[in-house]
Amino acid sequence: MDKMQKKALFLLTILCLYNLVDNALAQKPEPRKDHRIARVRVINNSKMNIQADSIKVGHKYSDVYKNFLEFNKALAPGETDNGNGNMRVSYETGFWAIGSDWWQITWVFSDAKAIYQTNPKNGQCILNILEKAALPALSAAAAAIAGVAACGFPPIAGCAASPLAAAGAAVAAGVIAKAFFNDESTCGFKMFMLRSEDEMSNGAWVTITIGEGGKLSFSAPSGSATTVYEQIALLPDGTTRVGIPELMASTDTELMAATDTDTYHAHGVGPIGNNVM
């Protein structure tokens, strides 16, 4: 084989290799990122009654999807509100789905005459949002929460609260929940990741269980998590106070150390994303 033949064979080999690589790249599958929908229900596993129209669930899938769910039922201990299957949140899974699911729950215990909200980190940001957004909004809704404005919620000692106080508290809970939901941060939100098996098309539920002792849990087929909740007191002078009431019988540090946890099944990944196909 002379030099010209060798050169032609070399060029032909290069051309064949180029075609093989080009074909392989052309057939490469598109990165997967699937939009999914999960349905949510709430269980009252505490010893107190939850007021009708007071349960609010804020869900953020990073900055891609935002869902604000409002449950209507009054829940006695042991009861469930599944919203007739219409309480739903959007999220993504797949290799390129790198967002996270963030949750915040707000409600009113009618027995304790107080508003409660999940607060996994108990940071200064909670008070900042209450001051920046919630309190001005509460002032704007003063007519609806007249009973709360007069005596506070829970009512201060010796104050004869208006009959509107209970209904006003549900309105106030919604205003506070919306203030956190509309904030661009995830302040006050608990991360609980959803996977492909949690989608409603699989017959799955995301279950939020309000328990005793300031404990709230999330569960779904893919795993579970627990966090803490605290009382938000609305004072007659227009200010708020956030803290764990005596009925919880635990210090804040002990409670958080004991209950703010996450458990995912072995096939899942950690909190970096939803990259489970």
XYZ file of C-alpha atoms in Angstrom:
277
model
C 0.000 0.000 0.000
C 1.584 3.267 -1.127
C 1.523 6.550 0.808
C -1.506 7.918 -1.053
C -3.566 4.825 -0.208
C -2.525 4.980 3.440
C -3.457 8.657 3.602
C -6.840 7.959 1.992
C -7.495 5.105 4.446
C -6.582 7.344 7.384
C -8.937 10.089 6.227
C -11.711 7.550 5.672
C -11.221 6.200 9.216
C -11.403 9.707 10.679
C -14.581 10.380 8.699
C -16.182 7.155 9.954
C -15.330 7.983 13.559
C -16.759 11.483 13.138
C -20.011 10.048 11.777
C -20.254 7.571 14.674
C -19.807 10.318 17.274
C -22.224 12.646 15.460
C -24.898 9.931 15.312
C -24.421 9.098 18.994
C -24.865 12.742 19.975
C -27.934 13.076 17.772
C -29.543 10.089 19.486
C -28.748 11.285 23.014
C -32.040 11.521 25.011
C -33.199 14.886 26.254
C -32.573 15.538 29.966
C -35.577 14.435 32.011
C -37.599 16.826 34.132
C -41.188 15.731 34.774
C -43.966 17.915 36.152
C -45.983 16.028 38.772
C -48.980 16.695 41.015
C -49.483 15.434 44.577
C -52.630 15.643 46.687
C -52.527 16.740 50.323
C -54.590 15.910 53.399
C -54.405 17.065 57.024
C -54.942 14.917 60.131
C -55.585 16.349 63.581
C -53.719 14.030 65.920
C -53.670 16.519 68.788
C -56.031 16.618 71.761
C -57.575 19.952 70.728
C -60.127 21.021 68.132
C -59.015 22.841 65.002
C -61.253 25.659 63.862
C -63.079 25.530 60.522
C -61.523 27.480 57.627
C -58.309 28.025 59.562
C -55.897 25.431 58.106
C -53.608 26.968 55.484
C -50.854 25.047 53.703
C -48.197 26.960 51.797
C -46.050 24.940 49.374
C -43.169 26.209 47.256
C -41.237 24.097 44.789
C -38.252 26.449 44.820
C -39.260 29.416 42.635
C -40.971 27.264 39.984
C -44.344 26.367 41.542
C -46.262 27.938 44.437
C -49.458 26.464 45.899
C -51.596 27.933 48.688
C -54.148 25.462 50.031
C -57.082 26.407 52.285
C -58.855 23.603 54.123
C -62.443 24.190 55.244
C -63.392 21.527 57.785
C -63.332 21.872 61.541
C -61.280 18.949 62.828
C -61.902 17.239 66.138
C -59.071 15.066 67.505
C -58.531 12.106 65.180
C -60.340 13.615 62.194
C -58.988 14.162 58.666
C -59.648 16.775 55.992
C -58.685 15.492 52.548
C -60.202 18.444 50.722
C -62.139 15.980 48.545
C -58.849 15.270 46.809
C -58.692 18.822 45.459
C -55.848 20.087 47.658
C -52.910 19.635 45.267
C -49.344 20.817 44.827
C -47.015 20.835 41.825
C -43.425 19.638 41.775
C -40.835 18.127 39.464
C -38.737 14.966 39.341
C -36.043 13.794 36.959
C -32.303 14.172 36.555
C -32.567 17.885 35.835
C -35.136 18.624 38.530
C -33.003 20.379 41.137
C -35.704 22.233 43.076
C -36.836 21.546 46.634
C -40.270 21.285 48.245
C -40.859 23.757 51.083
C -43.910 23.715 53.366
C -45.520 25.903 56.007
C -48.743 25.129 57.902
C -50.911 27.628 59.804
C -54.102 26.906 61.769
C -56.192 27.860 64.816
C -56.720 25.632 67.842
C -60.195 26.736 68.895
C -59.776 25.267 72.394
C -56.629 27.266 73.069
C -57.996 30.307 71.204
C -54.647 30.730 69.487
C -53.017 30.730 66.058
C -50.282 28.174 65.425
C -47.680 27.907 62.694
C -44.817 25.608 61.785
C -41.480 27.228 62.558
C -38.580 24.801 62.042
C -35.743 27.301 62.533
C -37.278 29.821 64.914
C -35.139 32.587 63.451
C -35.372 36.357 63.502
C -36.783 36.158 59.983
C -40.139 35.047 61.442
C -40.521 38.297 63.367
C -39.231 40.276 60.389
C -41.970 38.955 58.093
C -44.630 39.427 60.751
C -43.562 43.039 61.163
C -42.982 43.778 57.471
C -46.021 42.140 55.904
C -48.378 40.415 58.324
C -49.056 43.257 60.754
C -49.872 45.843 58.052
C -52.179 43.316 56.387
C -53.840 42.561 59.707
C -54.464 46.266 60.220
C -56.090 46.433 56.782
C -58.363 43.528 57.775
C -59.287 45.142 61.084
C -63.029 44.998 60.478
C -62.912 41.247 59.929
C -60.834 40.631 63.026
C -62.453 43.169 65.334
C -62.699 40.699 68.193
C -59.001 39.903 67.924
C -58.005 43.552 67.834
C -59.995 44.315 70.995
C -58.598 41.641 73.282
C -55.774 40.003 71.427
C -55.629 36.331 70.497
C -55.412 34.449 72.811
C -57.535 36.998 74.726
C -55.679 38.787 77.505
C -56.796 38.028 81.053
C -60.014 39.743 82.082
C -60.911 40.879 78.577
C -64.358 39.994 77.263
C -63.543 39.119 73.660
C -66.103 39.818 70.978
C -67.994 36.831 69.530
C -66.233 37.731 66.289
C -62.868 36.828 67.799
C -62.972 33.168 66.783
C -64.018 33.878 63.200
C -61.561 36.758 63.089
C -58.758 34.447 64.172
C -59.296 32.285 61.085
C -59.058 35.419 58.949
C -55.937 36.496 60.833
C -54.384 33.050 60.351
C -54.958 33.362 56.620
C -53.411 36.821 56.520
C -50.323 35.615 58.389
C -49.996 32.496 56.222
C -50.237 34.588 53.034
C -47.559 36.981 54.288
C -45.063 34.115 54.593
C -46.253 32.505 51.358
C -45.777 35.712 49.358
C -42.328 36.377 50.796
C -39.556 35.394 48.385
C -37.662 33.500 51.066
C -38.415 30.131 52.659
C -38.343 31.631 56.142
C -40.523 29.530 58.437
C -40.853 26.759 55.859
C -39.871 23.112 56.365
C -38.265 21.178 53.517
C -39.985 17.873 52.734
C -39.045 16.460 49.341
C -41.555 14.755 47.061
C -40.608 11.923 44.685
C -42.184 10.294 41.661
C -44.024 7.714 43.794
C -45.772 10.507 45.715
C -47.766 11.601 42.656
C -51.552 11.410 42.947
C -51.768 9.292 39.781
C -50.196 6.512 41.861
C -53.004 6.788 44.420
C -50.624 8.439 46.886
C -51.262 11.098 49.518
C -49.006 13.618 51.186
C -50.231 13.525 54.788
C -49.683 16.385 57.227
C -50.310 15.325 60.827
C -50.709 17.952 63.534
C -49.666 16.259 66.748
C -49.176 16.953 70.430
C -46.320 18.793 72.105
C -45.604 21.177 69.246
C -44.892 18.359 66.803
C -46.050 18.206 63.184
C -45.149 15.494 60.689
C -45.167 14.979 56.925
C -45.465 11.553 55.345
C -45.685 10.184 51.804
C -44.743 6.894 50.128
C -41.187 8.182 49.606
C -40.441 9.157 53.200
C -41.324 11.287 56.203
C -40.216 14.346 58.143
C -41.086 16.074 61.399
C -40.892 19.676 62.475
C -42.110 21.981 65.249
C -44.911 24.488 65.548
C -45.357 27.529 67.744
C -48.065 29.883 68.890
C -48.381 33.325 67.320
C -50.003 35.663 69.831
C -51.719 38.788 68.470
C -51.609 41.468 71.133
C -54.133 44.304 71.515
C -51.386 46.901 70.994
C -50.928 45.637 67.420
C -47.756 43.644 68.040
C -47.129 39.913 67.953
C -45.331 37.387 70.102
C -44.022 34.046 68.853
C -43.259 31.223 71.224
C -44.045 27.781 72.536
C -46.931 27.905 75.016
C -46.874 26.075 78.313
C -49.146 23.322 77.016
C -46.259 21.978 74.938
C -44.212 21.285 78.063
C -40.820 21.449 76.419
C -38.091 23.990 75.817
C -37.597 25.262 72.295
C -34.111 23.739 71.982
C -35.206 20.335 73.279
C -38.247 20.307 71.046
C -36.338 21.166 67.881
C -33.584 18.666 68.616
C -36.169 15.959 69.153
C -38.516 16.587 66.260
C -36.986 18.406 63.274
C -35.981 15.348 61.268
C -36.146 13.859 57.777
C -36.356 10.225 56.669
C -36.264 9.157 53.035
C -36.342 5.668 51.626
C -33.060 4.154 50.512
C -33.586 4.691 46.783
C -33.952 8.469 47.153
C -31.312 11.137 47.400
C -30.730 13.776 50.008
C -32.041 17.315 50.069
C -30.149 18.463 46.946
C -32.969 17.772 44.535
C -35.725 15.541 43.302
C -33.539 13.550 40.942
C -35.396 10.280 41.255
C -36.822 9.070 37.962
